[in-house]
Structures are given as structure tokens and as C-alpha cells.
Amino acid sequence: MPLAIAMLNWWFPVISRFQHRNSVALLAFLALAAPLSAQKDAAAKVVSLSGQVSLLRDGATWALHPGDFVQPQQTIVTGAESYAVFQVSDGSTFDVYPNAQVIFRNNRGDWKDLLEIMLGKVRVQIQHIGGVPNHNKVRTPTAVIAVRGTVFDVDVEDTDATTLVLVEEGQVEVRHLMEPGQTRLLNPGDWLRVFKNQPLAAKMVDRGMVLQRLMRAASDALNEALYRMPRTPSATGVPAGSPGGSGDKGGTPAPTTAPTAPPPPPNP
């Protein structure tokens, strides 16, 4: 019996030291993993793309590939006949169309500021799991679009930053960036154009969803054409600008020409 007690007295400190070391190692691992997890949660993953889709950094474009991540305050640019789908950690997605320039989460202090669209068309689909509202904001040089869980298109049509907002599902609230206090609530089928130096007009109703169908048909035709295009690998081997990326560095500057205008809206 005394021998057994002596053995226990010897083992308890050994076990205690072992547990302490494991706890320290676990805490160190969690301390290292937490920032990486937070960085990934804040990022947008490239789900699919076709054509020239890149990050703009230091005046140069860095090619993106499926599986790459775009970090907050990074700028996405697409070339002619190019298209990409991005997904964030809550499952929401945004599609970026040709000749676009989009800043992802430009406001690090508020993750609800999802996109800042400088030029071109983006389709946004916000997830609201369990019916809980998922408030996000999309900004353009002339408008702020407050989202409540929905599907909608935003198209910055020209260098004057004229913004077209078209709602497919749910609701969005549009506010004029230059005219504080002016807002319009858009429902499915509603659309609104925001002009730089003009007050907000009345929202328009897309009777019969004509404009929505035209835009969707144009998008589907573009997607089909892009996915059928042969893909030419880049000749250089510089790593992508986003963490974990595997793209190439290209010399093509960010697009500066305006995108093709969408179909004219139907008469109200």
C-alpha cells in the first residue's frame, strides 16, 4: 500500500505537467488560428470565373482563379467578356460582370458594407437563414442600397456614376448619396435610376417583369458564351495578390471604359 501511494504521488505531478503543456500548446494554436479564421470569414471566395478577372493593386492587375480569396478593401476588376461569382462566409454571393470595378468591404469597421461598385454591373444575392434579416449595404458613387435579404442588380452605367437598381426578390432601400434624407423603398419588380446631380425620381414598376427578364436573359447568354470560351493559361508565374491565391500577375491595367448599357427600361 505505501508503494502504491508513493507511485501515485510521483505520477500526479507528471500528469499535471503534461496537461499544462498540452493546455499551453492548445492555447497557442487557438491564438494563431483565430486571426486566420477571422481573416477567412471576412474574405470573399472565388467560386467560378471566366475571362480576365483580377485584383487591382499598386496600379497593376493580379489574376484571380477559382478558390482564391479576396480580402477587405481589395478592388476586383473584370475585363471585356469576363465574369466571376464570389461567395462570403454567410453564403451570400455576388456576380461581377464585364468591365466592372468593385471594392470589396471597403469599410473595415463595418462588415455590413459589402460592396462599393465604382463601375459596371453586379448581381447580389443575400442569404437570410431561418428568416432572420441579413442587413448589408452596397454603395456606388451616387447611391447607398440598404439590403434586407434579397436578390437585386446594381449597374453603374457610365462615368457620371448613373446607378440602376433593379429588385428581383425581397426589398432594398435606396438613398441618394448626394441628397441626404432622400430614400425609396423598392419591392420585387421595382427599379430606379439614380443620377448624380438630380433628386431621386419616383420608383418605376417593371410591369410583367420585362426589364428583369431582359437583364436575366442577357446575363444568361453572357454566362453561356463565357463558359464555352477556350481558356488560355497565363504565361507568367507570379503568385496572386490574395492570401492563398495561385494566380498570375498581369500587366493589363484596370478597365476604364464604360460597360455596355443595359436594355432600355419599359415605359411605365
PDB file of C-alpha atoms in Angstrom, residues 147-249:
ATOM      1  CA  VAL A 147     -30.395  45.297 -48.192  1.00  0.00           C
ATOM      2  CA  ARG A 148     -32.728  43.178 -46.073  1.00  0.00           C
ATOM      3  CA  GLY A 149     -32.079  39.767 -47.554  1.00  0.00           C
ATOM      4  CA  THR A 150     -32.826  39.756 -51.248  1.00  0.00           C
ATOM      5  CA  VAL A 151     -31.716  39.382 -54.872  1.00  0.00           C
ATOM      6  CA  PHE A 152     -31.066  42.534 -56.870  1.00  0.00           C
ATOM      7  CA  ASP A 153     -28.947  44.075 -59.641  1.00  0.00           C
ATOM      8  CA  VAL A 154     -26.884  47.242 -59.385  1.00  0.00           C
ATOM      9  CA  ASP A 155     -25.419  48.753 -62.544  1.00  0.00           C
ATOM     10  CA  VAL A 156     -23.178  51.834 -62.509  1.00  0.00           C
ATOM     11  CA  GLU A 157     -23.783  52.682 -66.125  1.00  0.00           C
ATOM     12  CA  ASP A 158     -21.323  55.439 -67.039  1.00  0.00           C
ATOM     13  CA  THR A 159     -18.549  57.734 -65.874  1.00  0.00           C
ATOM     14  CA  ASP A 160     -21.180  60.050 -64.345  1.00  0.00           C
ATOM     15  CA  ALA A 161     -21.994  57.149 -61.989  1.00  0.00           C
ATOM     16  CA  THR A 162     -25.638  56.878 -63.015  1.00  0.00           C
ATOM     17  CA  THR A 163     -26.870  53.920 -60.979  1.00  0.00           C
ATOM     18  CA  LEU A 164     -29.628  51.492 -61.962  1.00  0.00           C
ATOM     19  CA  VAL A 165     -31.103  49.359 -59.156  1.00  0.00           C
ATOM     20  CA  LEU A 166     -33.468  46.523 -60.056  1.00  0.00           C
ATOM     21  CA  VAL A 167     -35.012  44.239 -57.397  1.00  0.00           C
ATOM     22  CA  GLU A 168     -35.797  40.612 -58.147  1.00  0.00           C
ATOM     23  CA  GLU A 169     -36.656  39.336 -54.635  1.00  0.00           C
ATOM     24  CA  GLY A 170     -37.156  40.954 -51.246  1.00  0.00           C
ATOM     25  CA  GLN A 171     -36.749  44.670 -50.586  1.00  0.00           C
ATOM     26  CA  VAL A 172     -33.994  47.263 -50.828  1.00  0.00           C
ATOM     27  CA  GLU A 173     -33.915  50.847 -49.674  1.00  0.00           C
ATOM     28  CA  VAL A 174     -32.133  53.270 -51.990  1.00  0.00           C
ATOM     29  CA  ARG A 175     -30.698  56.536 -50.689  1.00  0.00           C
ATOM     30  CA  HIS A 176     -29.155  59.296 -52.767  1.00  0.00           C
ATOM     31  CA  LEU A 177     -25.558  59.786 -51.655  1.00  0.00           C
ATOM     32  CA  MET A 178     -25.553  63.486 -52.581  1.00  0.00           C
ATOM     33  CA  GLU A 179     -29.027  64.280 -51.209  1.00  0.00           C
ATOM     34  CA  PRO A 180     -29.267  63.145 -47.551  1.00  0.00           C
ATOM     35  CA  GLY A 181     -32.727  62.144 -46.468  1.00  0.00           C
ATOM     36  CA  GLN A 182     -33.995  61.094 -49.891  1.00  0.00           C
ATOM     37  CA  THR A 183     -34.893  57.394 -49.911  1.00  0.00           C
ATOM     38  CA  ARG A 184     -37.018  54.993 -51.958  1.00  0.00           C
ATOM     39  CA  LEU A 185     -38.150  51.507 -50.918  1.00  0.00           C
ATOM     40  CA  LEU A 186     -38.068  49.045 -53.826  1.00  0.00           C
ATOM     41  CA  ASN A 187     -40.069  45.817 -53.948  1.00  0.00           C
ATOM     42  CA  PRO A 188     -39.787  42.881 -56.400  1.00  0.00           C
ATOM     43  CA  GLY A 189     -40.061  44.181 -59.953  1.00  0.00           C
ATOM     44  CA  ASP A 190     -39.323  47.791 -58.969  1.00  0.00           C
ATOM     45  CA  TRP A 191     -36.418  49.695 -60.462  1.00  0.00           C
ATOM     46  CA  LEU A 192     -34.875  53.109 -60.029  1.00  0.00           C
ATOM     47  CA  ARG A 193     -32.173  55.169 -61.710  1.00  0.00           C
ATOM     48  CA  VAL A 194     -30.087  57.466 -59.530  1.00  0.00           C
ATOM     49  CA  PHE A 195     -28.466  60.418 -61.290  1.00  0.00           C
ATOM     50  CA  LYS A 196     -25.523  62.291 -59.833  1.00  0.00           C
ATOM     51  CA  ASN A 197     -26.933  65.820 -59.710  1.00  0.00           C
ATOM     52  CA  GLN A 198     -30.663  65.114 -59.585  1.00  0.00           C
ATOM     53  CA  PRO A 199     -33.036  64.283 -56.724  1.00  0.00           C
ATOM     54  CA  LEU A 200     -34.390  60.759 -56.562  1.00  0.00           C
ATOM     55  CA  ALA A 201     -37.193  60.145 -59.031  1.00  0.00           C
ATOM     56  CA  ALA A 202     -40.194  58.009 -58.224  1.00  0.00           C
ATOM     57  CA  LYS A 203     -39.549  54.302 -58.386  1.00  0.00           C
ATOM     58  CA  MET A 204     -40.758  52.522 -61.506  1.00  0.00           C
ATOM     59  CA  VAL A 205     -42.652  49.247 -61.694  1.00  0.00           C
ATOM     60  CA  ASP A 206     -41.413  46.708 -64.210  1.00  0.00           C
ATOM     61  CA  ARG A 207     -44.820  45.618 -65.431  1.00  0.00           C
ATOM     62  CA  GLY A 208     -44.697  41.999 -66.489  1.00  0.00           C
ATOM     63  CA  MET A 209     -41.060  41.859 -65.268  1.00  0.00           C
ATOM     64  CA  VAL A 210     -39.970  42.794 -68.809  1.00  0.00           C
ATOM     65  CA  LEU A 211     -36.774  44.585 -67.791  1.00  0.00           C
ATOM     66  CA  GLN A 212     -35.926  41.865 -65.305  1.00  0.00           C
ATOM     67  CA  ARG A 213     -36.336  39.155 -67.942  1.00  0.00           C
ATOM     68  CA  LEU A 214     -34.273  41.126 -70.466  1.00  0.00           C
ATOM     69  CA  MET A 215     -31.423  41.594 -67.993  1.00  0.00           C
ATOM     70  CA  ARG A 216     -31.575  37.970 -66.875  1.00  0.00           C
ATOM     71  CA  ALA A 217     -31.586  36.755 -70.491  1.00  0.00           C
ATOM     72  CA  ALA A 218     -28.590  38.961 -71.286  1.00  0.00           C
ATOM     73  CA  SER A 219     -26.780  37.632 -68.203  1.00  0.00           C
ATOM     74  CA  ASP A 220     -27.577  34.005 -69.036  1.00  0.00           C
ATOM     75  CA  ALA A 221     -26.425  34.467 -72.635  1.00  0.00           C
ATOM     76  CA  LEU A 222     -23.179  36.046 -71.445  1.00  0.00           C
ATOM     77  CA  ASN A 223     -22.546  33.270 -68.929  1.00  0.00           C
ATOM     78  CA  GLU A 224     -23.178  30.593 -71.533  1.00  0.00           C
ATOM     79  CA  ALA A 225     -20.840  32.275 -74.027  1.00  0.00           C
ATOM     80  CA  LEU A 226     -18.086  32.740 -71.462  1.00  0.00           C
ATOM     81  CA  TYR A 227     -18.176  29.170 -70.219  1.00  0.00           C
ATOM     82  CA  ARG A 228     -17.908  27.916 -73.790  1.00  0.00           C
ATOM     83  CA  MET A 229     -14.851  30.060 -74.490  1.00  0.00           C
ATOM     84  CA  PRO A 230     -11.466  28.287 -74.528  1.00  0.00           C
ATOM     85  CA  ARG A 231      -9.340  29.332 -71.566  1.00  0.00           C
ATOM     86  CA  THR A 232      -5.743  30.344 -72.238  1.00  0.00           C
ATOM     87  CA  PRO A 233      -3.326  29.968 -69.307  1.00  0.00           C
ATOM     88  CA  SER A 234      -1.168  32.937 -68.340  1.00  0.00           C
ATOM     89  CA  ALA A 235       2.458  32.911 -69.384  1.00  0.00           C
ATOM     90  CA  THR A 236       3.837  34.283 -66.089  1.00  0.00           C
ATOM     91  CA  GLY A 237       4.014  32.641 -62.710  1.00  0.00           C
ATOM     92  CA  VAL A 238       3.708  35.396 -60.094  1.00  0.00           C
ATOM     93  CA  PRO A 239       1.536  34.467 -57.074  1.00  0.00           C
ATOM     94  CA  ALA A 240      -1.906  36.042 -56.817  1.00  0.00           C
ATOM     95  CA  GLY A 241      -2.437  39.122 -54.723  1.00  0.00           C
ATOM     96  CA  SER A 242      -4.889  37.479 -52.316  1.00  0.00           C
ATOM     97  CA  PRO A 243      -3.778  35.184 -49.465  1.00  0.00           C
ATOM     98  CA  GLY A 244      -3.818  31.576 -50.549  1.00  0.00           C
ATOM     99  CA  GLY A 245      -4.132  32.574 -54.173  1.00  0.00           C
ATOM    100  CA  SER A 246      -2.415  30.924 -57.069  1.00  0.00           C
ATOM    101  CA  GLY A 247      -2.859  33.373 -59.902  1.00  0.00           C
ATOM    102  CA  ASP A 248      -0.528  35.279 -62.166  1.00  0.00           C
ATOM    103  CA  LYS A 249       0.450  38.897 -62.294  1.00  0.00           C
TER     104      LYS A 249
END
